[in-house]
mmCIF file of C-alpha atoms in Angstrom:
data_model
loop_
_atom_site.group_PDB
_atom_site.id
_atom_site.type_symbol
_atom_site.label_atom_id
_atom_site.label_comp_id
_atom_site.label_asym_id
_atom_site.label_seq_id
_atom_site.Cartn_x
_atom_site.Cartn_y
_atom_site.Cartn_z
ATOM 1 C CA UNK Q 86 -80.803 -144.535 26.895
ATOM 2 C CA UNK Q 87 -82.851 -145.281 29.993
ATOM 3 C CA UNK Q 88 -82.821 -143.020 33.052
ATOM 4 C CA UNK Q 89 -80.888 -144.354 36.057
ATOM 5 C CA UNK Q 90 -83.894 -145.357 38.104
ATOM 6 C CA UNK Q 91 -87.627 -145.482 37.608
ATOM 7 C CA UNK Q 92 -90.333 -146.489 39.994
ATOM 8 C CA UNK Q 93 -92.649 -149.364 39.125
ATOM 9 C CA UNK Q 94 -95.601 -146.988 38.839
ATOM 10 C CA UNK Q 95 -93.711 -144.859 36.318
ATOM 11 C CA UNK Q 96 -92.772 -147.917 34.243
ATOM 12 C CA UNK Q 97 -96.407 -148.993 34.120
ATOM 13 C CA UNK Q 98 -97.484 -145.471 33.129
ATOM 14 C CA UNK Q 99 -94.911 -145.372 30.343
ATOM 15 C CA UNK Q 100 -96.032 -148.682 28.941
ATOM 16 C CA UNK Q 101 -99.741 -147.889 29.182
ATOM 17 C CA UNK Q 102 -101.529 -147.272 25.882
ATOM 18 C CA UNK Q 103 -105.057 -146.856 27.237
ATOM 19 C CA UNK Q 104 -105.002 -143.095 26.673
ATOM 20 C CA UNK Q 105 -105.562 -142.107 23.032
ATOM 21 C CA UNK Q 106 -103.185 -139.623 21.461
ATOM 22 C CA UNK Q 107 -104.175 -136.620 19.330
ATOM 23 C CA UNK Q 108 -101.555 -135.072 17.039
ATOM 24 C CA UNK Q 109 -102.024 -131.719 15.324
ATOM 25 C CA UNK Q 110 -99.586 -130.835 12.525
ATOM 26 C CA UNK Q 111 -99.158 -127.192 11.451
ATOM 27 C CA UNK Q 112 -97.533 -126.795 8.020
ATOM 28 C CA UNK Q 113 -96.049 -123.524 6.743
ATOM 29 C CA UNK Q 114 -97.630 -122.848 3.311
ATOM 30 C CA UNK Q 115 -96.016 -119.485 2.570
ATOM 31 C CA UNK Q 116 -95.994 -118.942 -1.236
ATOM 32 C CA UNK Q 117 -92.964 -116.633 -1.059
ATOM 33 C CA UNK Q 118 -90.818 -119.124 0.824
ATOM 34 C CA UNK Q 119 -91.665 -122.170 -1.266
ATOM 35 C CA UNK Q 120 -91.344 -120.271 -4.557
ATOM 36 C CA UNK Q 121 -87.703 -119.494 -3.695
ATOM 37 C CA UNK Q 122 -86.843 -123.165 -3.055
ATOM 38 C CA UNK Q 123 -86.271 -126.131 -5.400
ATOM 39 C CA UNK Q 124 -89.464 -127.548 -6.862
ATOM 40 C CA UNK Q 125 -88.956 -130.969 -5.274
ATOM 41 C CA UNK Q 126 -88.502 -129.725 -1.697
ATOM 42 C CA UNK Q 127 -92.198 -129.325 -0.867
ATOM 43 C CA UNK Q 128 -93.192 -132.798 -2.197
ATOM 44 C CA UNK Q 129 -90.245 -134.251 -0.245
ATOM 45 C CA UNK Q 130 -91.528 -132.611 2.937
ATOM 46 C CA UNK Q 131 -95.028 -134.016 2.374
ATOM 47 C CA UNK Q 132 -93.583 -137.512 1.913
ATOM 48 C CA UNK Q 133 -91.674 -137.204 5.197
ATOM 49 C CA UNK Q 134 -94.859 -136.009 6.865
ATOM 50 C CA UNK Q 135 -96.815 -138.935 5.388
ATOM 51 C CA UNK Q 136 -94.251 -141.330 6.832
ATOM 52 C CA UNK Q 137 -94.747 -139.816 10.284
ATOM 53 C CA UNK Q 138 -98.543 -139.938 10.034
ATOM 54 C CA UNK Q 139 -98.531 -143.565 8.887
ATOM 55 C CA UNK Q 140 -96.247 -144.568 11.760
ATOM 56 C CA UNK Q 141 -98.375 -142.549 14.192
ATOM 57 C CA UNK Q 142 -101.564 -144.314 13.137
ATOM 58 C CA UNK Q 143 -99.848 -147.710 13.286
ATOM 59 C CA UNK Q 144 -99.064 -147.258 17.001
ATOM 60 C CA UNK Q 145 -102.722 -147.416 18.038
ATOM 61 C CA UNK Q 146 -106.034 -147.501 16.210
ATOM 62 C CA UNK Q 147 -107.411 -144.870 18.607
ATOM 63 C CA UNK Q 148 -104.829 -142.243 17.634
ATOM 64 C CA UNK Q 149 -106.346 -139.179 15.983
ATOM 65 C CA UNK Q 150 -104.802 -136.685 13.586
ATOM 66 C CA UNK Q 151 -105.484 -133.201 12.241
ATOM 67 C CA UNK Q 152 -103.429 -131.016 9.881
ATOM 68 C CA UNK Q 153 -103.601 -127.208 9.627
ATOM 69 C CA UNK Q 154 -102.043 -125.098 6.882
ATOM 70 C CA UNK Q 155 -100.617 -121.637 7.651
ATOM 71 C CA UNK Q 156 -100.827 -119.004 4.882
ATOM 72 C CA UNK Q 157 -100.174 -115.236 5.233
ATOM 73 C CA UNK Q 158 -103.866 -114.619 4.561
ATOM 74 C CA UNK Q 159 -105.460 -117.374 6.645
ATOM 75 C CA UNK Q 160 -105.153 -120.617 8.559
ATOM 76 C CA UNK Q 161 -107.023 -123.518 6.977
ATOM 77 C CA UNK Q 162 -107.852 -127.016 8.184
ATOM 78 C CA UNK Q 163 -106.444 -129.541 5.679
ATOM 79 C CA UNK Q 164 -107.337 -132.771 7.484
ATOM 80 C CA UNK Q 165 -109.840 -134.164 8.302
ATOM 81 C CA UNK Q 166 -111.872 -133.354 5.213
ATOM 82 C CA UNK Q 167 -115.216 -133.841 6.920
ATOM 83 C CA UNK Q 168 -116.569 -131.910 9.882
ATOM 84 C CA UNK Q 169 -114.654 -133.779 12.534
ATOM 85 C CA UNK Q 170 -112.469 -132.458 15.314
ATOM 86 C CA UNK Q 171 -109.711 -134.969 14.507
ATOM 87 C CA UNK Q 172 -109.773 -137.981 12.199
ATOM 88 C CA UNK Q 173 -109.039 -141.530 13.248
ATOM 89 C CA UNK Q 174 -107.157 -144.058 11.098
ATOM 90 C CA UNK Q 175 -107.824 -143.554 7.372
ATOM 91 C CA UNK Q 176 -106.366 -145.036 4.167
ATOM 92 C CA UNK Q 177 -102.968 -143.467 3.449
ATOM 93 C CA UNK Q 178 -103.906 -142.528 -0.111
ATOM 94 C CA UNK Q 179 -106.769 -140.381 1.182
ATOM 95 C CA UNK Q 180 -104.511 -138.509 3.557
ATOM 96 C CA UNK Q 181 -101.792 -138.071 0.900
ATOM 97 C CA UNK Q 182 -104.276 -136.700 -1.628
ATOM 98 C CA UNK Q 183 -105.857 -134.345 0.914
ATOM 99 C CA UNK Q 184 -102.501 -132.967 2.061
ATOM 100 C CA UNK Q 185 -101.192 -132.483 -1.477
ATOM 101 C CA UNK Q 186 -104.401 -130.781 -2.593
ATOM 102 C CA UNK Q 187 -104.658 -128.541 0.489
ATOM 103 C CA UNK Q 188 -100.988 -127.493 0.655
ATOM 104 C CA UNK Q 189 -100.725 -126.761 -3.064
ATOM 105 C CA UNK Q 190 -103.981 -124.821 -2.916
ATOM 106 C CA UNK Q 191 -102.641 -122.593 -0.135
ATOM 107 C CA UNK Q 192 -99.261 -122.126 -1.818
ATOM 108 C CA UNK Q 193 -101.055 -120.977 -4.976
ATOM 109 C CA UNK Q 194 -102.995 -118.258 -3.116
ATOM 110 C CA UNK Q 195 -101.996 -114.597 -3.264
ATOM 111 C CA UNK Q 196 -99.484 -113.908 -0.423
ATOM 112 C CA UNK Q 197 -100.813 -110.310 -0.056
ATOM 113 C CA UNK Q 198 -97.236 -108.993 -0.126
ATOM 114 C CA UNK Q 199 -93.728 -110.343 -0.645
ATOM 115 C CA UNK Q 200 -92.874 -109.629 2.993
ATOM 116 C CA UNK Q 201 -96.024 -111.197 4.454
ATOM 117 C CA UNK Q 202 -95.265 -113.818 7.094
ATOM 118 C CA UNK Q 203 -97.385 -116.982 7.408
ATOM 119 C CA UNK Q 204 -100.106 -116.959 10.027
ATOM 120 C CA UNK Q 205 -98.329 -119.505 12.214
ATOM 121 C CA UNK Q 206 -99.852 -118.124 15.411
ATOM 122 C CA UNK Q 207 -103.368 -118.278 13.951
ATOM 123 C CA UNK Q 208 -102.845 -121.837 12.700
ATOM 124 C CA UNK Q 209 -101.346 -122.854 16.049
ATOM 125 C CA UNK Q 210 -104.290 -121.325 17.921
ATOM 126 C CA UNK Q 211 -106.724 -123.190 15.665
ATOM 127 C CA UNK Q 212 -104.903 -126.457 16.355
ATOM 128 C CA UNK Q 213 -104.837 -125.881 20.140
ATOM 129 C CA UNK Q 214 -108.556 -125.029 20.207
ATOM 130 C CA UNK Q 215 -109.432 -128.208 18.317
ATOM 131 C CA UNK Q 216 -107.212 -130.283 20.597
ATOM 132 C CA UNK Q 217 -108.951 -128.857 23.646
ATOM 133 C CA UNK Q 218 -112.354 -129.690 22.151
ATOM 134 C CA UNK Q 219 -111.193 -133.252 21.578
ATOM 135 C CA UNK Q 220 -110.014 -133.513 25.174
ATOM 136 C CA UNK Q 221 -113.386 -132.305 26.430
ATOM 137 C CA UNK Q 222 -114.982 -135.216 24.610
ATOM 138 C CA UNK Q 223 -112.208 -137.632 25.644
ATOM 139 C CA UNK Q 224 -110.668 -136.465 28.950
ATOM 140 C CA UNK Q 225 -107.879 -139.083 28.764
ATOM 141 C CA UNK Q 226 -106.655 -137.901 25.356
ATOM 142 C CA UNK Q 227 -103.013 -136.792 25.152
ATOM 143 C CA UNK Q 228 -102.748 -133.802 22.764
ATOM 144 C CA UNK Q 229 -99.556 -132.539 21.129
ATOM 145 C CA UNK Q 230 -98.537 -130.357 18.195
ATOM 146 C CA UNK Q 231 -95.886 -130.512 15.477
ATOM 147 C CA UNK Q 232 -95.057 -127.169 13.834
ATOM 148 C CA UNK Q 233 -93.187 -127.227 10.495
ATOM 149 C CA UNK Q 234 -91.969 -123.747 9.545
ATOM 150 C CA UNK Q 235 -90.125 -122.777 6.362
ATOM 151 C CA UNK Q 236 -90.037 -119.028 7.074
ATOM 152 C CA UNK Q 237 -87.306 -117.012 8.717
ATOM 153 C CA UNK Q 238 -87.677 -115.276 12.061
ATOM 154 C CA UNK Q 239 -90.522 -112.734 12.106
ATOM 155 C CA UNK Q 240 -90.266 -110.349 15.103
ATOM 156 C CA UNK Q 241 -93.807 -109.047 14.585
ATOM 157 C CA UNK Q 242 -95.230 -112.540 15.248
ATOM 158 C CA UNK Q 243 -93.158 -113.297 18.358
ATOM 159 C CA UNK Q 244 -95.764 -111.923 20.781
ATOM 160 C CA UNK Q 245 -98.576 -114.008 19.280
ATOM 161 C CA UNK Q 246 -96.422 -117.145 19.334
ATOM 162 C CA UNK Q 247 -95.444 -116.473 22.956
ATOM 163 C CA UNK Q 248 -99.098 -116.157 23.955
ATOM 164 C CA UNK Q 249 -99.826 -119.430 22.159
ATOM 165 C CA UNK Q 250 -96.919 -121.058 24.030
ATOM 166 C CA UNK Q 251 -98.311 -120.019 27.421
ATOM 167 C CA UNK Q 252 -101.770 -121.258 26.406
ATOM 168 C CA UNK Q 253 -100.297 -124.615 25.342
ATOM 169 C CA UNK Q 254 -98.362 -124.893 28.599
ATOM 170 C CA UNK Q 255 -101.480 -124.243 30.659
ATOM 171 C CA UNK Q 256 -103.421 -126.847 28.678
ATOM 172 C CA UNK Q 257 -100.474 -129.315 28.894
ATOM 173 C CA UNK Q 258 -100.009 -129.470 25.126
ATOM 174 C CA UNK Q 259 -96.407 -130.150 24.057
ATOM 175 C CA UNK Q 260 -95.297 -128.387 20.856
ATOM 176 C CA UNK Q 261 -92.437 -129.767 18.755
ATOM 177 C CA UNK Q 262 -91.042 -127.225 16.285
ATOM 178 C CA UNK Q 263 -89.015 -127.859 13.134
ATOM 179 C CA UNK Q 264 -87.382 -125.001 11.207
ATOM 180 C CA UNK Q 265 -86.746 -125.698 7.530
ATOM 181 C CA UNK Q 266 -84.832 -122.465 6.897
ATOM 182 C CA UNK Q 267 -81.077 -122.443 6.158
ATOM 183 C CA UNK Q 268 -80.658 -119.217 8.123
ATOM 184 C CA UNK Q 269 -80.048 -118.751 11.835
ATOM 185 C CA UNK Q 270 -82.151 -120.396 14.518
ATOM 186 C CA UNK Q 271 -85.615 -119.031 15.177
ATOM 187 C CA UNK Q 272 -85.817 -117.607 18.688
ATOM 188 C CA UNK Q 273 -89.622 -117.722 18.659
ATOM 189 C CA UNK Q 274 -89.721 -121.407 17.744
ATOM 190 C CA UNK Q 275 -87.031 -122.211 20.319
ATOM 191 C CA UNK Q 276 -88.999 -120.516 23.083
ATOM 192 C CA UNK Q 277 -92.241 -122.084 21.838
ATOM 193 C CA UNK Q 278 -90.827 -125.595 22.218
ATOM 194 C CA UNK Q 279 -89.044 -124.798 25.492
ATOM 195 C CA UNK Q 280 -92.082 -123.296 27.208
ATOM 196 C CA UNK Q 281 -94.448 -126.091 26.174
ATOM 197 C CA UNK Q 282 -92.060 -128.981 26.872
ATOM 198 C CA UNK Q 283 -91.430 -129.924 23.240
ATOM 199 C CA UNK Q 284 -88.358 -130.363 21.040
ATOM 200 C CA UNK Q 285 -86.815 -127.816 18.644
ATOM 201 C CA UNK Q 286 -84.894 -128.821 15.523
ATOM 202 C CA UNK Q 287 -83.405 -126.844 12.615
ATOM 203 C CA UNK Q 288 -83.102 -128.952 9.486
ATOM 204 C CA UNK Q 289 -80.317 -127.889 7.128
ATOM 205 C CA UNK Q 290 -78.000 -129.702 4.759
ATOM 206 C CA UNK Q 291 -77.790 -133.408 5.531
ATOM 207 C CA UNK Q 292 -80.217 -133.104 8.441
ATOM 208 C CA UNK Q 293 -82.884 -131.905 6.012
ATOM 209 C CA UNK Q 294 -82.491 -135.115 4.005
ATOM 210 C CA UNK Q 295 -82.801 -137.118 7.221
ATOM 211 C CA UNK Q 296 -85.819 -135.211 8.501
ATOM 212 C CA UNK Q 297 -87.876 -138.386 8.454
ATOM 213 C CA UNK Q 298 -85.536 -140.043 10.965
ATOM 214 C CA UNK Q 299 -85.880 -137.085 13.311
ATOM 215 C CA UNK Q 300 -89.665 -137.187 13.040
ATOM 216 C CA UNK Q 301 -89.776 -140.913 13.769
ATOM 217 C CA UNK Q 302 -87.284 -141.020 16.649
ATOM 218 C CA UNK Q 303 -87.883 -137.637 18.321
ATOM 219 C CA UNK Q 304 -91.406 -136.487 17.431
ATOM 220 C CA UNK Q 305 -93.305 -139.775 17.175
ATOM 221 C CA UNK Q 306 -92.698 -140.917 20.812
ATOM 222 C CA UNK Q 307 -95.097 -139.357 23.310
ATOM 223 C CA UNK Q 308 -94.097 -137.541 26.485
ATOM 224 C CA UNK Q 309 -93.978 -140.762 28.533
ATOM 225 C CA UNK Q 310 -91.733 -142.620 26.087
ATOM 226 C CA UNK Q 311 -89.401 -139.642 25.712
ATOM 227 C CA UNK Q 312 -88.325 -140.076 29.323
ATOM 228 C CA UNK Q 313 -86.770 -143.397 28.257
ATOM 229 C CA UNK Q 314 -84.934 -141.933 25.246
ATOM 230 C CA UNK Q 315 -81.942 -139.652 24.939
ATOM 231 C CA UNK Q 316 -83.232 -136.282 23.688
ATOM 232 C CA UNK Q 317 -81.679 -134.822 20.522
ATOM 233 C CA UNK Q 318 -78.999 -132.173 21.119
ATOM 234 C CA UNK Q 319 -80.494 -128.720 21.390
ATOM 235 C CA UNK Q 320 -78.832 -125.510 20.258
ATOM 236 C CA UNK Q 321 -78.240 -122.713 22.736
ATOM 237 C CA UNK Q 322 -81.593 -121.415 23.939
ATOM 238 C CA UNK Q 323 -82.162 -117.691 23.454
ATOM 239 C CA UNK Q 324 -84.380 -116.449 26.276
ATOM 240 C CA UNK Q 325 -84.313 -112.748 25.526
ATOM 241 C CA UNK Q 326 -87.631 -111.076 24.720
ATOM 242 C CA UNK Q 327 -88.306 -108.911 21.679
ATOM 243 C CA UNK Q 328 -89.522 -105.327 22.031
ATOM 244 C CA UNK Q 329 -92.964 -104.949 20.487
ATOM 245 C CA UNK Q 330 -92.172 -101.529 19.054
ATOM 246 C CA UNK Q 331 -88.486 -101.621 18.063
ATOM 247 C CA UNK Q 332 -88.306 -105.417 17.345
ATOM 248 C CA UNK Q 333 -84.948 -105.578 19.142
ATOM 249 C CA UNK Q 334 -83.885 -108.274 21.579
ATOM 250 C CA UNK Q 335 -83.761 -107.037 25.155
ATOM 251 C CA UNK Q 336 -81.795 -108.054 28.210
ATOM 252 C CA UNK Q 337 -84.219 -106.096 30.429
ATOM 253 C CA UNK Q 338 -87.743 -105.245 29.321
ATOM 254 C CA UNK Q 339 -91.084 -104.098 30.693
ATOM 255 C CA UNK Q 340 -94.152 -106.299 30.189
ATOM 256 C CA UNK Q 341 -97.825 -105.415 29.948
ATOM 257 C CA UNK Q 342 -99.695 -107.475 32.542
ATOM 258 C CA UNK Q 343 -102.717 -107.873 30.248
ATOM 259 C CA UNK Q 344 -101.402 -108.899 26.807
ATOM 260 C CA UNK Q 345 -97.757 -109.718 27.751
ATOM 261 C CA UNK Q 346 -96.346 -107.244 25.230
ATOM 262 C CA UNK Q 347 -92.719 -106.334 25.992
ATOM 263 C CA UNK Q 348 -91.343 -102.806 25.712
ATOM 264 C CA UNK Q 349 -87.854 -101.398 25.868
ATOM 265 C CA UNK Q 350 -88.780 -98.330 27.957
ATOM 266 C CA UNK Q 351 -91.019 -97.964 30.985
ATOM 267 C CA UNK Q 352 -92.072 -94.392 30.293
ATOM 268 C CA UNK Q 353 -95.126 -95.374 28.217
ATOM 269 C CA UNK Q 354 -98.484 -94.207 29.530
ATOM 270 C CA UNK Q 355 -100.448 -97.029 27.862
ATOM 271 C CA UNK Q 356 -99.825 -100.327 26.093
ATOM 272 C CA UNK Q 357 -99.338 -99.930 22.353
ATOM 273 C CA UNK Q 358 -101.001 -103.313 21.730
ATOM 274 C CA UNK Q 359 -104.087 -103.582 23.953
ATOM 275 C CA UNK Q 360 -104.422 -99.965 25.143
ATOM 276 C CA UNK Q 361 -104.163 -100.743 28.872
ATOM 277 C CA UNK Q 362 -103.184 -97.636 30.814
ATOM 278 C CA UNK Q 363 -100.134 -98.065 32.999
ATOM 279 C CA UNK Q 364 -100.220 -96.599 36.531
ATOM 280 C CA UNK Q 365 -98.022 -93.584 37.121
ATOM 281 C CA UNK Q 366 -95.173 -94.023 39.626
ATOM 282 C CA UNK Q 367 -96.261 -93.339 43.187
ATOM 283 C CA UNK Q 368 -94.663 -90.451 45.064
ATOM 284 C CA UNK Q 369 -93.421 -90.607 48.608
ATOM 285 C CA UNK Q 370 -95.717 -89.022 51.240
ATOM 286 C CA UNK Q 371 -95.422 -85.254 51.109
ATOM 287 C CA UNK Q 372 -93.468 -85.225 47.860
ATOM 288 C CA UNK Q 373 -94.572 -83.062 44.967
ATOM 289 C CA UNK Q 374 -93.982 -83.294 41.276
ATOM 290 C CA UNK Q 375 -91.257 -80.983 40.081
ATOM 291 C CA UNK Q 376 -92.235 -78.726 37.227
ATOM 292 C CA UNK Q 377 -89.695 -77.988 34.571
ATOM 293 C CA UNK Q 378 -88.961 -74.274 34.255
ATOM 294 C CA UNK Q 379 -87.954 -73.060 30.832
ATOM 295 C CA UNK Q 380 -84.595 -71.329 30.871
ATOM 296 C CA UNK Q 381 -84.472 -67.762 29.639
ATOM 297 C CA UNK Q 382 -82.560 -67.388 26.390
#
């Protein structure tokens, strides 16, 4: 569906392919999550991802790709195999073999604990840093990220993902997020896509089988082409923050100006995350602090 009116300059910008595109894919490789799923679900996901990568490379020979795996113990670069920032067009069988070998290697690693969450924030930060290095070499490059998560909501990682979202927004990197969990929507992934200008999607039931269609029609088009397409329906956006200490969603919170940690109460003397000391409330001129007097028993 086309927008009602577009200027000639905008139409020329949309149709221009002079600027190369750089796509970074972050894949959740949590051993605990994939061990609890059917054995054919992970290979099916890799096939859908291969379809997206093949279509992405077919759009332009200058398009570049990198894939990062997120494990509870580390974030590892899966593609390119050589010491490159992002690989250009390569034979599909090489990419398929590298992804299968890298993902299965991470899934086979020790998860440290059954409750350990994947290092999505670390993998996302690695992808953003590499995209920025590519753009320094090619200033006209258009970077974007696709995040595939199979884990449920992890309140302890919400702050790190929020910081990554603000970094992506400042660097003009759009992040599309896909949740492969049958549970409720992930607030962190919703806010991550919303803040960076990407698209959020939760694949469950029949939509999980048609994940390839979503990747081709919603993720494959760049930011210019998406203005000519009808966006997929989005679920209700949850904008509430999560308290760093209690992990509860807040209607009103208090934020540290240094690390952006959110707290439920404002009576803290220092930030529990970065240690920044908060200023004490100022008193009116001539006012004195009242001392509490212990009552006689």
